[in-house]
Amino acid sequence: MKQVKETEKLLLFEEETGTTKKIYRQSKEDADAKKILIYSYVKNNIEYEFEGTTIKKIVVENSHEIPSFLGAFGYGFQEKSFNNYFKFNFTSAEIDKIVLSETKPSSKSGKSLILNYDDVESLLTSINQEQRACNDTKKILIKNLIVQAFPKINFDFQETNNNKDLILRNLNDKLIEKLTASEIQQIGDFYVKAARKFKAGHIIKKMTAGLLKNAQILTLHEIILKYEKLLKDNPAESEWQKFFDEYITLFDSRYVHKINYKNIATGLTKFPDLVLVDIYGYIDFYELKKSGTELIQYDKSHKTWYWSKDVSMVIAQASDYLQKAKENALSYSKAIKTETETETEEGLEVNIINPRAIIVIGTTSQLDTEKKKHHFKNLRESLKDIEFVLYDELLERLKNLLDTIKIDK
């Protein structure tokens, strides 16, 4: 074995045995002078040692030179993230070798992964572009902070992400699932501006329709996830009120306005949780109770089911809203119009002719027998102008609406 090269920290040795030549490295700081095999020349190939979980060797086919993307002193691929992927992400014995080839396409052969040179170099170029773009973005973000925090310093604000290839590479279906509705709108605004550059009106119309659908899908998807979590947690009524106050006009297209009823002189000492105006100007009162509220109770003496105490109380409450609304319809309408009037727009014209009260409460899991379902149905249908919506029924409506929008796409 003879020494063939020396660096600041390493000594390289060569050992020839018949037709095989092996290259070793030795750390100058290694007190035991241990030599580690880097690679071997075997026939027309180079067998390069690799310290992966299951991948132990990289074979460079038909070459007497180590490709530039492999470390000349061992340790695997030069690009760290690329190297670590093959080092740690293959954990079964199904793959134990990488073959680098200039002529063969990238494929799997037995226990070997064949990687074409061009594919590897193209991927490494993309990774380097990502890293450079990331570093550039970091510098721009730091500079923009200086611009905003210290305007007297003569720096210019600069937009980030000007790398076209980076942007196009990330425009895929997986990205859509991660975007919010407002982010989709931002992308849509950019697209419309870009399309105008080429005066492509037909493209703009098509894109606008597609963006609207995607925004609806993403918005509904977000709403459903939040709704499912609330349904699982069975939170206080105030949490449900926040949810409905924020989202109901998004998932129920009947409603176009929410009214802050507390600011309107109605003569009520207790107010509905939500007051909504539909597209025809009619008013609905919403009362929201906990999703775990007991719906019905059993009367042993009469062998029938009746409303639970909590449900009876909310029915009485809803009935009171409806009665007072009907009795004071004209004054309420006028008060609502005055309250909703702004400097530039007239107030809302509302109809308080046959207002409805919608009680959102409980779940169908309580109706676990046919008798319970039957009696609940009868009780539900016996109420005038009061509608019951169970929480999981509404969740099912949301999911059906999402499916419908997806199909329409």
mmCIF file of C-alpha atoms in Angstrom:
data_model
loop_
_atom_site.group_PDB
_atom_site.id
_atom_site.type_symbol
_atom_site.label_atom_id
_atom_site.label_comp_id
_atom_site.label_asym_id
_atom_site.label_seq_id
_atom_site.Cartn_x
_atom_site.Cartn_y
_atom_site.Cartn_z
ATOM 1 C CA MET A 1 0.000 0.000 0.000
ATOM 2 C CA LYS A 2 1.437 3.355 -0.973
ATOM 3 C CA GLN A 3 0.515 6.934 -0.195
ATOM 4 C CA VAL A 4 -0.760 8.749 -3.311
ATOM 5 C CA LYS A 5 -2.123 12.042 -1.994
ATOM 6 C CA GLU A 6 -2.143 14.303 1.032
ATOM 7 C CA THR A 7 -4.585 17.046 2.068
ATOM 8 C CA GLU A 8 -4.702 19.272 5.124
ATOM 9 C CA LYS A 9 -6.531 16.612 7.144
ATOM 10 C CA LEU A 10 -6.248 13.363 5.141
ATOM 11 C CA LEU A 11 -3.764 10.940 3.671
ATOM 12 C CA LEU A 12 -4.832 8.858 0.647
ATOM 13 C CA PHE A 13 -3.434 5.404 -0.028
ATOM 14 C CA GLU A 14 -3.613 3.025 -2.966
ATOM 15 C CA GLU A 15 -3.523 -0.753 -2.828
ATOM 16 C CA GLU A 16 -3.410 -3.053 -5.882
ATOM 17 C CA THR A 17 -4.365 -6.724 -5.748
ATOM 18 C CA GLY A 18 -4.417 -8.434 -9.152
ATOM 19 C CA THR A 19 -6.863 -6.465 -11.353
ATOM 20 C CA THR A 20 -8.438 -4.647 -8.394
ATOM 21 C CA LYS A 21 -7.218 -1.313 -7.089
ATOM 22 C CA LYS A 22 -8.478 0.125 -3.798
ATOM 23 C CA ILE A 23 -8.288 3.681 -2.485
ATOM 24 C CA TYR A 24 -8.199 4.344 1.267
ATOM 25 C CA ARG A 25 -8.237 7.471 3.412
ATOM 26 C CA GLN A 26 -6.647 8.057 6.758
ATOM 27 C CA SER A 27 -7.228 10.977 9.094
ATOM 28 C CA LYS A 28 -4.069 12.698 10.259
ATOM 29 C CA GLU A 29 -5.764 13.105 13.633
ATOM 30 C CA ASP A 30 -6.434 9.361 13.921
ATOM 31 C CA ALA A 31 -4.138 8.137 16.665
ATOM 32 C CA ASP A 32 -4.666 4.499 15.619
ATOM 33 C CA ALA A 33 -3.820 5.316 11.972
ATOM 34 C CA LYS A 34 -6.953 3.502 10.816
ATOM 35 C CA LYS A 35 -7.393 3.340 7.034
ATOM 36 C CA ILE A 36 -10.940 3.463 5.621
ATOM 37 C CA LEU A 37 -11.822 2.078 2.199
ATOM 38 C CA ILE A 38 -13.283 4.795 -0.069
ATOM 39 C CA TYR A 39 -13.745 2.929 -3.357
ATOM 40 C CA SER A 40 -12.377 0.126 -5.492
ATOM 41 C CA TYR A 41 -11.701 -0.155 -9.231
ATOM 42 C CA VAL A 42 -13.239 -3.490 -10.260
ATOM 43 C CA LYS A 43 -13.036 -4.297 -13.988
ATOM 44 C CA ASN A 44 -14.640 -1.289 -15.739
ATOM 45 C CA ASN A 45 -16.570 -0.081 -12.696
ATOM 46 C CA ILE A 46 -15.925 1.857 -9.517
ATOM 47 C CA GLU A 47 -17.435 0.368 -6.360
ATOM 48 C CA TYR A 48 -17.871 3.230 -3.930
ATOM 49 C CA GLU A 49 -18.513 2.544 -0.228
ATOM 50 C CA PHE A 50 -21.705 4.085 1.207
ATOM 51 C CA GLU A 51 -22.825 4.145 4.845
ATOM 52 C CA GLY A 52 -26.589 3.999 4.357
ATOM 53 C CA THR A 53 -29.018 2.164 6.604
ATOM 54 C CA THR A 54 -29.400 -0.559 3.967
ATOM 55 C CA ILE A 55 -27.605 0.904 0.915
ATOM 56 C CA LYS A 56 -23.951 0.016 1.379
ATOM 57 C CA LYS A 57 -22.489 0.533 -2.085
ATOM 58 C CA ILE A 58 -22.613 2.927 -5.053
ATOM 59 C CA VAL A 59 -21.437 1.452 -8.350
ATOM 60 C CA VAL A 60 -20.226 3.872 -11.028
ATOM 61 C CA GLU A 61 -20.660 1.963 -14.299
ATOM 62 C CA ASN A 62 -18.070 1.968 -17.095
ATOM 63 C CA SER A 63 -15.943 4.709 -15.597
ATOM 64 C CA HIS A 64 -12.492 5.196 -14.132
ATOM 65 C CA GLU A 65 -13.341 8.612 -12.696
ATOM 66 C CA ILE A 66 -15.460 9.571 -9.710
ATOM 67 C CA PRO A 67 -18.351 11.802 -10.948
ATOM 68 C CA SER A 68 -18.273 15.358 -9.640
ATOM 69 C CA PHE A 69 -21.403 14.826 -7.525
ATOM 70 C CA LEU A 70 -19.680 12.115 -5.435
ATOM 71 C CA GLY A 71 -17.159 13.026 -2.755
ATOM 72 C CA ALA A 72 -13.639 12.120 -3.872
ATOM 73 C CA PHE A 73 -12.714 11.242 -0.277
ATOM 74 C CA GLY A 74 -15.821 9.184 0.445
ATOM 75 C CA TYR A 75 -18.876 10.168 2.507
ATOM 76 C CA GLY A 76 -21.310 9.781 -0.433
ATOM 77 C CA PHE A 77 -22.987 12.437 -2.551
ATOM 78 C CA GLN A 78 -21.688 15.972 -2.280
ATOM 79 C CA GLU A 79 -25.162 17.478 -1.844
ATOM 80 C CA LYS A 80 -26.077 16.849 1.790
ATOM 81 C CA SER A 81 -29.885 16.536 1.529
ATOM 82 C CA PHE A 82 -29.560 14.251 -1.526
ATOM 83 C CA ASN A 83 -27.025 12.107 0.302
ATOM 84 C CA ASN A 84 -29.054 11.882 3.519
ATOM 85 C CA TYR A 85 -32.175 10.851 1.604
ATOM 86 C CA PHE A 86 -30.488 7.713 0.257
ATOM 87 C CA LYS A 87 -28.647 7.197 3.506
ATOM 88 C CA PHE A 88 -31.626 7.157 5.848
ATOM 89 C CA ASN A 89 -34.884 6.835 3.857
ATOM 90 C CA PHE A 90 -34.266 3.325 2.548
ATOM 91 C CA THR A 91 -34.689 1.122 5.586
ATOM 92 C CA SER A 92 -35.674 -2.270 4.142
ATOM 93 C CA ALA A 93 -33.293 -4.773 2.583
ATOM 94 C CA GLU A 94 -35.224 -4.446 -0.682
ATOM 95 C CA ILE A 95 -32.624 -1.902 -1.909
ATOM 96 C CA ASP A 96 -28.938 -2.341 -1.054
ATOM 97 C CA LYS A 97 -27.090 -0.686 -3.949
ATOM 98 C CA ILE A 98 -27.123 2.407 -6.184
ATOM 99 C CA VAL A 99 -25.856 2.114 -9.760
ATOM 100 C CA LEU A 100 -24.820 5.325 -11.550
ATOM 101 C CA SER A 101 -25.052 5.017 -15.320
ATOM 102 C CA GLU A 102 -24.539 7.386 -18.237
ATOM 103 C CA THR A 103 -26.518 5.193 -20.643
ATOM 104 C CA LYS A 104 -29.233 3.345 -18.706
ATOM 105 C CA PRO A 105 -32.507 5.063 -17.726
ATOM 106 C CA SER A 106 -33.315 5.527 -14.052
ATOM 107 C CA SER A 107 -35.085 2.374 -12.894
ATOM 108 C CA LYS A 108 -35.128 -0.414 -10.325
ATOM 109 C CA SER A 109 -33.319 -3.646 -11.088
ATOM 110 C CA GLY A 110 -33.413 -6.368 -8.459
ATOM 111 C CA LYS A 111 -32.038 -4.811 -5.270
ATOM 112 C CA SER A 112 -30.371 -1.962 -7.168
ATOM 113 C CA LEU A 113 -31.540 1.560 -7.927
ATOM 114 C CA ILE A 114 -30.183 2.658 -11.306
ATOM 115 C CA LEU A 115 -29.736 6.435 -11.457
ATOM 116 C CA ASN A 116 -29.030 8.046 -14.795
ATOM 117 C CA TYR A 117 -26.294 10.736 -14.705
ATOM 118 C CA ASP A 118 -28.476 13.316 -16.462
ATOM 119 C CA ASP A 119 -31.339 12.741 -14.015
ATOM 120 C CA VAL A 120 -29.033 13.163 -11.029
ATOM 121 C CA GLU A 121 -27.418 16.310 -12.421
ATOM 122 C CA SER A 122 -30.820 17.794 -13.330
ATOM 123 C CA LEU A 123 -32.126 17.104 -9.841
ATOM 124 C CA LEU A 124 -29.024 18.572 -8.204
ATOM 125 C CA THR A 125 -29.398 21.679 -10.370
ATOM 126 C CA SER A 126 -33.001 22.046 -9.150
ATOM 127 C CA ILE A 127 -31.935 21.560 -5.527
ATOM 128 C CA ASN A 128 -29.207 24.190 -5.927
ATOM 129 C CA GLN A 129 -31.721 26.580 -7.488
ATOM 130 C CA GLU A 130 -34.037 26.036 -4.524
ATOM 131 C CA GLN A 131 -31.214 26.700 -2.090
ATOM 132 C CA ARG A 132 -30.008 29.815 -3.924
ATOM 133 C CA ALA A 133 -33.560 31.124 -4.175
ATOM 134 C CA CYS A 134 -34.061 30.442 -0.469
ATOM 135 C CA ASN A 135 -30.849 32.268 0.416
ATOM 136 C CA ASP A 136 -31.779 35.164 -1.872
ATOM 137 C CA THR A 137 -35.227 35.336 -0.279
ATOM 138 C CA LYS A 138 -33.683 35.430 3.202
ATOM 139 C CA LYS A 139 -31.462 38.349 2.183
ATOM 140 C CA ILE A 140 -34.422 40.184 0.626
ATOM 141 C CA LEU A 141 -36.600 39.630 3.715
ATOM 142 C CA ILE A 142 -33.831 41.003 5.956
ATOM 143 C CA LYS A 143 -33.354 44.000 3.662
ATOM 144 C CA ASN A 144 -37.119 44.653 3.555
ATOM 145 C CA LEU A 145 -37.220 44.676 7.348
ATOM 146 C CA ILE A 146 -34.474 47.310 7.310
ATOM 147 C CA VAL A 147 -36.489 49.320 4.760
ATOM 148 C CA GLN A 148 -39.641 49.181 6.918
ATOM 149 C CA ALA A 149 -38.003 49.672 10.310
ATOM 150 C CA PHE A 150 -35.370 52.211 9.250
ATOM 151 C CA PRO A 151 -36.756 54.230 6.304
ATOM 152 C CA LYS A 152 -33.875 56.716 6.489
ATOM 153 C CA ILE A 153 -31.438 54.000 5.396
ATOM 154 C CA ASN A 154 -31.200 54.181 1.617
ATOM 155 C CA PHE A 155 -32.360 50.647 0.729
ATOM 156 C CA ASP A 156 -35.102 49.793 -1.769
ATOM 157 C CA PHE A 157 -37.975 47.427 -0.986
ATOM 158 C CA GLN A 158 -37.734 44.302 -3.149
ATOM 159 C CA GLU A 159 -40.283 41.597 -4.018
ATOM 160 C CA THR A 160 -39.277 37.994 -3.273
ATOM 161 C CA ASN A 161 -39.504 34.781 -5.337
ATOM 162 C CA ASN A 162 -38.488 36.065 -8.750
ATOM 163 C CA ASN A 163 -37.153 32.650 -9.783
ATOM 164 C CA LYS A 164 -39.491 31.504 -12.570
ATOM 165 C CA ASP A 165 -38.335 27.869 -12.597
ATOM 166 C CA LEU A 166 -38.783 27.628 -8.828
ATOM 167 C CA ILE A 167 -42.346 28.970 -9.018
ATOM 168 C CA LEU A 168 -43.385 26.726 -11.926
ATOM 169 C CA ARG A 169 -41.906 23.665 -10.255
ATOM 170 C CA ASN A 170 -44.113 24.205 -7.219
ATOM 171 C CA LEU A 171 -47.357 24.675 -9.154
ATOM 172 C CA ASN A 172 -48.819 21.209 -8.627
ATOM 173 C CA ASP A 173 -51.958 19.617 -7.198
ATOM 174 C CA LYS A 174 -50.393 19.085 -3.766
ATOM 175 C CA LEU A 175 -49.867 22.823 -3.449
ATOM 176 C CA ILE A 176 -53.603 23.435 -3.992
ATOM 177 C CA GLU A 177 -54.481 21.433 -0.859
ATOM 178 C CA LYS A 178 -52.174 23.630 1.232
ATOM 179 C CA LEU A 179 -53.417 26.996 -0.003
ATOM 180 C CA THR A 180 -56.099 29.028 1.713
ATOM 181 C CA ALA A 181 -58.918 30.721 -0.173
ATOM 182 C CA SER A 182 -57.246 34.140 0.130
ATOM 183 C CA GLU A 183 -53.973 32.722 -1.211
ATOM 184 C CA ILE A 184 -55.822 31.196 -4.161
ATOM 185 C CA GLN A 185 -57.322 34.623 -4.801
ATOM 186 C CA GLN A 186 -53.846 36.181 -4.690
ATOM 187 C CA ILE A 187 -52.598 33.679 -7.283
ATOM 188 C CA GLY A 188 -55.706 34.334 -9.371
ATOM 189 C CA ASP A 189 -55.117 38.090 -9.329
ATOM 190 C CA PHE A 190 -51.566 37.489 -10.527
ATOM 191 C CA TYR A 191 -52.770 35.141 -13.274
ATOM 192 C CA VAL A 192 -55.338 37.650 -14.529
ATOM 193 C CA LYS A 193 -52.658 40.352 -14.728
ATOM 194 C CA ALA A 194 -50.354 37.959 -16.591
ATOM 195 C CA ALA A 195 -53.120 36.907 -18.995
ATOM 196 C CA ARG A 196 -53.917 40.551 -19.752
ATOM 197 C CA LYS A 197 -50.361 40.969 -20.967
ATOM 198 C CA PHE A 198 -51.265 38.714 -23.897
ATOM 199 C CA LYS A 199 -54.842 40.057 -24.183
ATOM 200 C CA ALA A 200 -56.196 36.552 -23.540
ATOM 201 C CA GLY A 201 -59.745 37.359 -22.441
ATOM 202 C CA HIS A 202 -61.053 33.819 -22.943
ATOM 203 C CA ILE A 203 -58.294 32.471 -20.691
ATOM 204 C CA ILE A 204 -59.146 35.018 -17.998
ATOM 205 C CA LYS A 205 -62.818 33.966 -17.989
ATOM 206 C CA LYS A 206 -61.918 30.283 -17.763
ATOM 207 C CA MET A 207 -59.354 30.907 -15.049
ATOM 208 C CA THR A 208 -61.718 33.090 -13.012
ATOM 209 C CA ALA A 209 -64.339 30.319 -12.992
ATOM 210 C CA GLY A 210 -61.708 27.768 -11.963
ATOM 211 C CA LEU A 211 -60.379 30.011 -9.207
ATOM 212 C CA LEU A 212 -63.870 30.516 -7.831
ATOM 213 C CA LYS A 213 -64.414 26.754 -7.660
ATOM 214 C CA ASN A 214 -61.032 26.149 -6.025
ATOM 215 C CA ALA A 215 -61.654 28.935 -3.514
ATOM 216 C CA GLN A 216 -65.037 27.392 -2.635
ATOM 217 C CA ILE A 217 -63.479 23.947 -2.234
ATOM 218 C CA LEU A 218 -60.647 25.207 -0.033
ATOM 219 C CA THR A 219 -62.962 27.346 2.083
ATOM 220 C CA LEU A 220 -65.395 24.475 2.638
ATOM 221 C CA HIS A 221 -62.543 22.090 3.371
ATOM 222 C CA GLU A 222 -61.221 24.433 6.075
ATOM 223 C CA ILE A 223 -64.700 24.897 7.528
ATOM 224 C CA ILE A 224 -65.314 21.137 7.666
ATOM 225 C CA LEU A 225 -62.014 20.483 9.458
ATOM 226 C CA LYS A 226 -62.798 23.133 12.090
ATOM 227 C CA TYR A 227 -66.372 21.876 12.407
ATOM 228 C CA GLU A 228 -65.235 18.271 12.953
ATOM 229 C CA LYS A 229 -62.834 19.383 15.686
ATOM 230 C CA LEU A 230 -65.561 21.361 17.456
ATOM 231 C CA LEU A 231 -67.946 18.417 17.178
ATOM 232 C CA LYS A 232 -65.328 16.161 18.738
ATOM 233 C CA ASP A 233 -64.493 18.611 21.561
ATOM 234 C CA ASN A 234 -68.159 19.478 22.411
ATOM 235 C CA PRO A 235 -67.154 23.026 23.487
ATOM 236 C CA ALA A 236 -69.192 25.733 25.202
ATOM 237 C CA GLU A 237 -72.010 27.395 23.258
ATOM 238 C CA SER A 238 -69.871 30.533 22.880
ATOM 239 C CA GLU A 239 -67.360 28.582 20.739
ATOM 240 C CA TRP A 240 -70.109 27.388 18.430
ATOM 241 C CA GLN A 241 -71.398 30.957 18.229
ATOM 242 C CA LYS A 242 -67.959 32.198 17.104
ATOM 243 C CA PHE A 243 -67.806 29.483 14.463
ATOM 244 C CA PHE A 244 -71.250 30.190 13.016
ATOM 245 C CA ASP A 245 -70.750 33.934 13.212
ATOM 246 C CA GLU A 246 -67.597 33.632 11.097
ATOM 247 C CA TYR A 247 -68.585 30.954 8.596
ATOM 248 C CA ILE A 248 -72.333 30.520 8.156
ATOM 249 C CA THR A 249 -72.637 32.982 5.254
ATOM 250 C CA LEU A 250 -69.825 31.081 3.508
ATOM 251 C CA PHE A 251 -71.384 27.617 3.663
ATOM 252 C CA ASP A 252 -75.051 28.617 3.499
ATOM 253 C CA SER A 253 -75.525 30.733 0.379
ATOM 254 C CA ARG A 254 -79.089 31.664 1.371
ATOM 255 C CA TYR A 255 -77.749 34.243 3.770
ATOM 256 C CA VAL A 256 -76.298 37.533 2.612
ATOM 257 C CA HIS A 257 -76.242 39.588 5.816
ATOM 258 C CA LYS A 258 -75.658 39.183 9.537
ATOM 259 C CA ILE A 259 -77.313 41.664 11.874
ATOM 260 C CA ASN A 260 -75.918 42.836 15.177
ATOM 261 C CA TYR A 261 -79.258 42.498 16.909
ATOM 262 C CA LYS A 262 -77.989 43.793 20.242
ATOM 263 C CA ASN A 263 -77.574 47.270 18.754
ATOM 264 C CA ILE A 264 -81.225 47.369 17.688
ATOM 265 C CA ALA A 265 -84.009 48.440 20.044
ATOM 266 C CA THR A 266 -86.173 45.323 20.147
ATOM 267 C CA GLY A 267 -87.493 45.246 23.669
ATOM 268 C CA LEU A 268 -85.770 41.903 24.274
ATOM 269 C CA THR A 269 -83.613 41.301 27.341
ATOM 270 C CA LYS A 270 -82.030 38.199 25.789
ATOM 271 C CA PHE A 271 -80.923 38.107 22.174
ATOM 272 C CA PRO A 272 -80.654 35.352 19.572
ATOM 273 C CA ASP A 273 -77.166 33.976 19.014
ATOM 274 C CA LEU A 274 -77.374 34.940 15.332
ATOM 275 C CA VAL A 275 -79.788 36.979 13.225
ATOM 276 C CA LEU A 276 -79.386 36.385 9.485
ATOM 277 C CA VAL A 277 -81.030 37.900 6.423
ATOM 278 C CA ASP A 278 -81.520 35.723 3.360
ATOM 279 C CA ILE A 279 -81.369 36.751 -0.309
ATOM 280 C CA TYR A 280 -85.081 37.669 -0.256
ATOM 281 C CA GLY A 281 -84.792 39.901 2.812
ATOM 282 C CA TYR A 282 -86.402 37.445 5.248
ATOM 283 C CA ILE A 283 -85.027 37.051 8.759
ATOM 284 C CA ASP A 284 -83.942 33.858 10.560
ATOM 285 C CA PHE A 285 -83.096 33.681 14.255
ATOM 286 C CA TYR A 286 -80.443 31.138 15.279
ATOM 287 C CA GLU A 287 -80.065 29.605 18.707
ATOM 288 C CA LEU A 288 -76.954 27.495 19.246
ATOM 289 C CA LYS A 289 -76.768 24.979 22.084
ATOM 290 C CA LYS A 290 -74.021 22.483 22.896
ATOM 291 C CA SER A 291 -73.641 19.526 20.546
ATOM 292 C CA GLY A 292 -73.811 17.218 23.560
ATOM 293 C CA THR A 293 -77.167 18.584 24.788
ATOM 294 C CA GLU A 294 -79.707 15.855 25.577
ATOM 295 C CA LEU A 295 -82.566 15.979 23.038
ATOM 296 C CA ILE A 296 -85.387 13.821 24.422
ATOM 297 C CA GLN A 297 -86.313 11.960 27.604
ATOM 298 C CA TYR A 298 -88.532 8.933 28.247
ATOM 299 C CA ASP A 299 -91.888 9.084 30.033
ATOM 300 C CA LYS A 300 -92.313 5.632 31.588
ATOM 301 C CA SER A 301 -95.922 6.165 32.612
ATOM 302 C CA HIS A 302 -97.052 7.064 29.097
ATOM 303 C CA LYS A 303 -94.354 5.049 27.332
ATOM 304 C CA THR A 304 -93.366 7.891 25.076
ATOM 305 C CA TRP A 305 -90.603 10.420 24.552
ATOM 306 C CA TYR A 306 -90.710 14.155 25.252
ATOM 307 C CA TRP A 307 -88.392 17.136 24.932
ATOM 308 C CA SER A 308 -85.611 17.335 27.521
ATOM 309 C CA LYS A 309 -85.559 20.280 29.934
ATOM 310 C CA ASP A 310 -82.793 22.084 27.975
ATOM 311 C CA VAL A 311 -84.614 21.674 24.670
ATOM 312 C CA SER A 312 -87.924 22.843 26.180
ATOM 313 C CA MET A 313 -86.183 25.975 27.456
ATOM 314 C CA VAL A 314 -84.620 26.818 24.094
ATOM 315 C CA ILE A 315 -87.967 26.220 22.320
ATOM 316 C CA ALA A 316 -89.634 28.681 24.716
ATOM 317 C CA GLN A 317 -86.822 31.141 24.100
ATOM 318 C CA ALA A 318 -87.115 30.820 20.298
ATOM 319 C CA SER A 319 -90.896 31.148 20.488
ATOM 320 C CA ASP A 320 -90.452 34.381 22.422
ATOM 321 C CA TYR A 321 -88.164 35.807 19.704
ATOM 322 C CA LEU A 322 -90.707 34.933 17.028
ATOM 323 C CA GLN A 323 -93.676 36.317 18.932
ATOM 324 C CA LYS A 324 -92.009 39.641 19.736
ATOM 325 C CA ALA A 325 -90.705 39.926 16.159
ATOM 326 C CA LYS A 326 -94.215 39.461 14.759
ATOM 327 C CA GLU A 327 -95.793 41.862 17.240
ATOM 328 C CA ASN A 328 -93.226 44.565 16.480
ATOM 329 C CA ALA A 329 -92.524 43.766 12.813
ATOM 330 C CA LEU A 330 -92.765 47.344 11.508
ATOM 331 C CA SER A 331 -90.683 48.933 14.263
ATOM 332 C CA TYR A 332 -88.083 46.145 14.038
ATOM 333 C CA SER A 333 -87.787 46.561 10.268
ATOM 334 C CA LYS A 334 -87.341 50.304 10.659
ATOM 335 C CA ALA A 335 -84.797 49.886 13.465
ATOM 336 C CA ILE A 336 -82.787 47.390 11.405
ATOM 337 C CA LYS A 337 -82.777 49.698 8.389
ATOM 338 C CA THR A 338 -81.584 52.622 10.516
ATOM 339 C CA GLU A 339 -78.900 50.560 12.258
ATOM 340 C CA THR A 340 -77.476 49.121 9.021
ATOM 341 C CA GLU A 341 -77.461 52.417 7.130
ATOM 342 C CA THR A 342 -74.016 53.823 6.274
ATOM 343 C CA GLU A 343 -72.692 57.060 4.830
ATOM 344 C CA THR A 344 -72.726 55.630 1.301
ATOM 345 C CA GLU A 345 -75.408 52.908 1.417
ATOM 346 C CA GLU A 346 -79.002 52.675 2.508
ATOM 347 C CA GLY A 347 -79.956 50.341 5.324
ATOM 348 C CA LEU A 348 -81.300 46.837 4.845
ATOM 349 C CA GLU A 349 -84.908 46.343 3.831
ATOM 350 C CA VAL A 350 -86.014 43.255 5.770
ATOM 351 C CA ASN A 351 -89.244 41.266 5.856
ATOM 352 C CA ILE A 352 -90.478 40.196 9.285
ATOM 353 C CA ILE A 353 -93.633 38.476 8.089
ATOM 354 C CA ASN A 354 -92.998 34.822 8.918
ATOM 355 C CA PRO A 355 -89.632 34.765 10.667
ATOM 356 C CA ARG A 356 -88.099 31.383 11.483
ATOM 357 C CA ALA A 357 -86.075 30.200 14.426
ATOM 358 C CA ILE A 358 -83.406 27.591 13.747
ATOM 359 C CA ILE A 359 -82.150 25.662 16.764
ATOM 360 C CA VAL A 360 -78.803 23.938 16.255
ATOM 361 C CA ILE A 361 -78.419 21.319 18.959
ATOM 362 C CA GLY A 362 -77.447 17.712 19.771
ATOM 363 C CA THR A 363 -76.461 14.874 17.446
ATOM 364 C CA THR A 364 -78.158 11.887 15.824
ATOM 365 C CA SER A 365 -76.024 9.530 17.940
ATOM 366 C CA GLN A 366 -78.601 10.049 20.720
ATOM 367 C CA LEU A 367 -81.350 8.635 18.478
ATOM 368 C CA ASP A 368 -79.982 5.107 18.622
ATOM 369 C CA THR A 369 -83.296 3.227 18.249
ATOM 370 C CA GLU A 370 -86.097 3.404 15.703
ATOM 371 C CA LYS A 371 -88.556 4.491 18.405
ATOM 372 C CA LYS A 372 -86.355 7.422 19.414
ATOM 373 C CA LYS A 373 -85.969 8.474 15.784
ATOM 374 C CA HIS A 374 -89.701 8.243 15.200
ATOM 375 C CA HIS A 375 -90.668 10.218 18.327
ATOM 376 C CA PHE A 376 -88.000 12.865 17.656
ATOM 377 C CA LYS A 377 -89.335 13.262 14.115
ATOM 378 C CA ASN A 378 -92.860 13.764 15.408
ATOM 379 C CA LEU A 379 -91.741 16.284 18.026
ATOM 380 C CA ARG A 380 -89.628 18.114 15.472
ATOM 381 C CA GLU A 381 -92.450 18.427 12.942
ATOM 382 C CA SER A 382 -94.991 19.563 15.534
ATOM 383 C CA LEU A 383 -93.295 22.944 15.973
ATOM 384 C CA LYS A 384 -94.461 25.924 13.942
ATOM 385 C CA ASP A 385 -91.769 28.213 12.468
ATOM 386 C CA ILE A 386 -89.100 26.473 14.545
ATOM 387 C CA GLU A 387 -86.618 24.197 12.792
ATOM 388 C CA PHE A 388 -84.220 21.785 14.460
ATOM 389 C CA VAL A 389 -80.811 21.097 12.922
ATOM 390 C CA LEU A 390 -78.591 18.501 14.580
ATOM 391 C CA TYR A 391 -74.857 19.210 14.471
ATOM 392 C CA ASP A 392 -73.862 16.062 12.588
ATOM 393 C CA GLU A 393 -76.722 16.617 10.111
ATOM 394 C CA LEU A 394 -75.216 19.989 9.287
ATOM 395 C CA LEU A 395 -71.758 18.412 8.937
ATOM 396 C CA GLU A 396 -73.219 15.965 6.425
ATOM 397 C CA ARG A 397 -74.753 18.876 4.507
ATOM 398 C CA LEU A 398 -71.347 20.568 4.348
ATOM 399 C CA LYS A 399 -69.677 17.419 3.052
ATOM 400 C CA ASN A 400 -72.373 16.919 0.429
ATOM 401 C CA LEU A 401 -71.975 20.533 -0.665
ATOM 402 C CA LEU A 402 -68.198 20.027 -0.993
ATOM 403 C CA ASP A 403 -68.726 16.872 -3.070
ATOM 404 C CA THR A 404 -71.183 18.700 -5.314
ATOM 405 C CA ILE A 405 -68.717 21.517 -6.001
ATOM 406 C CA LYS A 406 -65.942 18.994 -6.749
ATOM 407 C CA ILE A 407 -68.179 17.151 -9.220
ATOM 408 C CA ASP A 408 -69.150 20.419 -10.928
ATOM 409 C CA LYS A 409 -65.494 21.107 -11.562
#
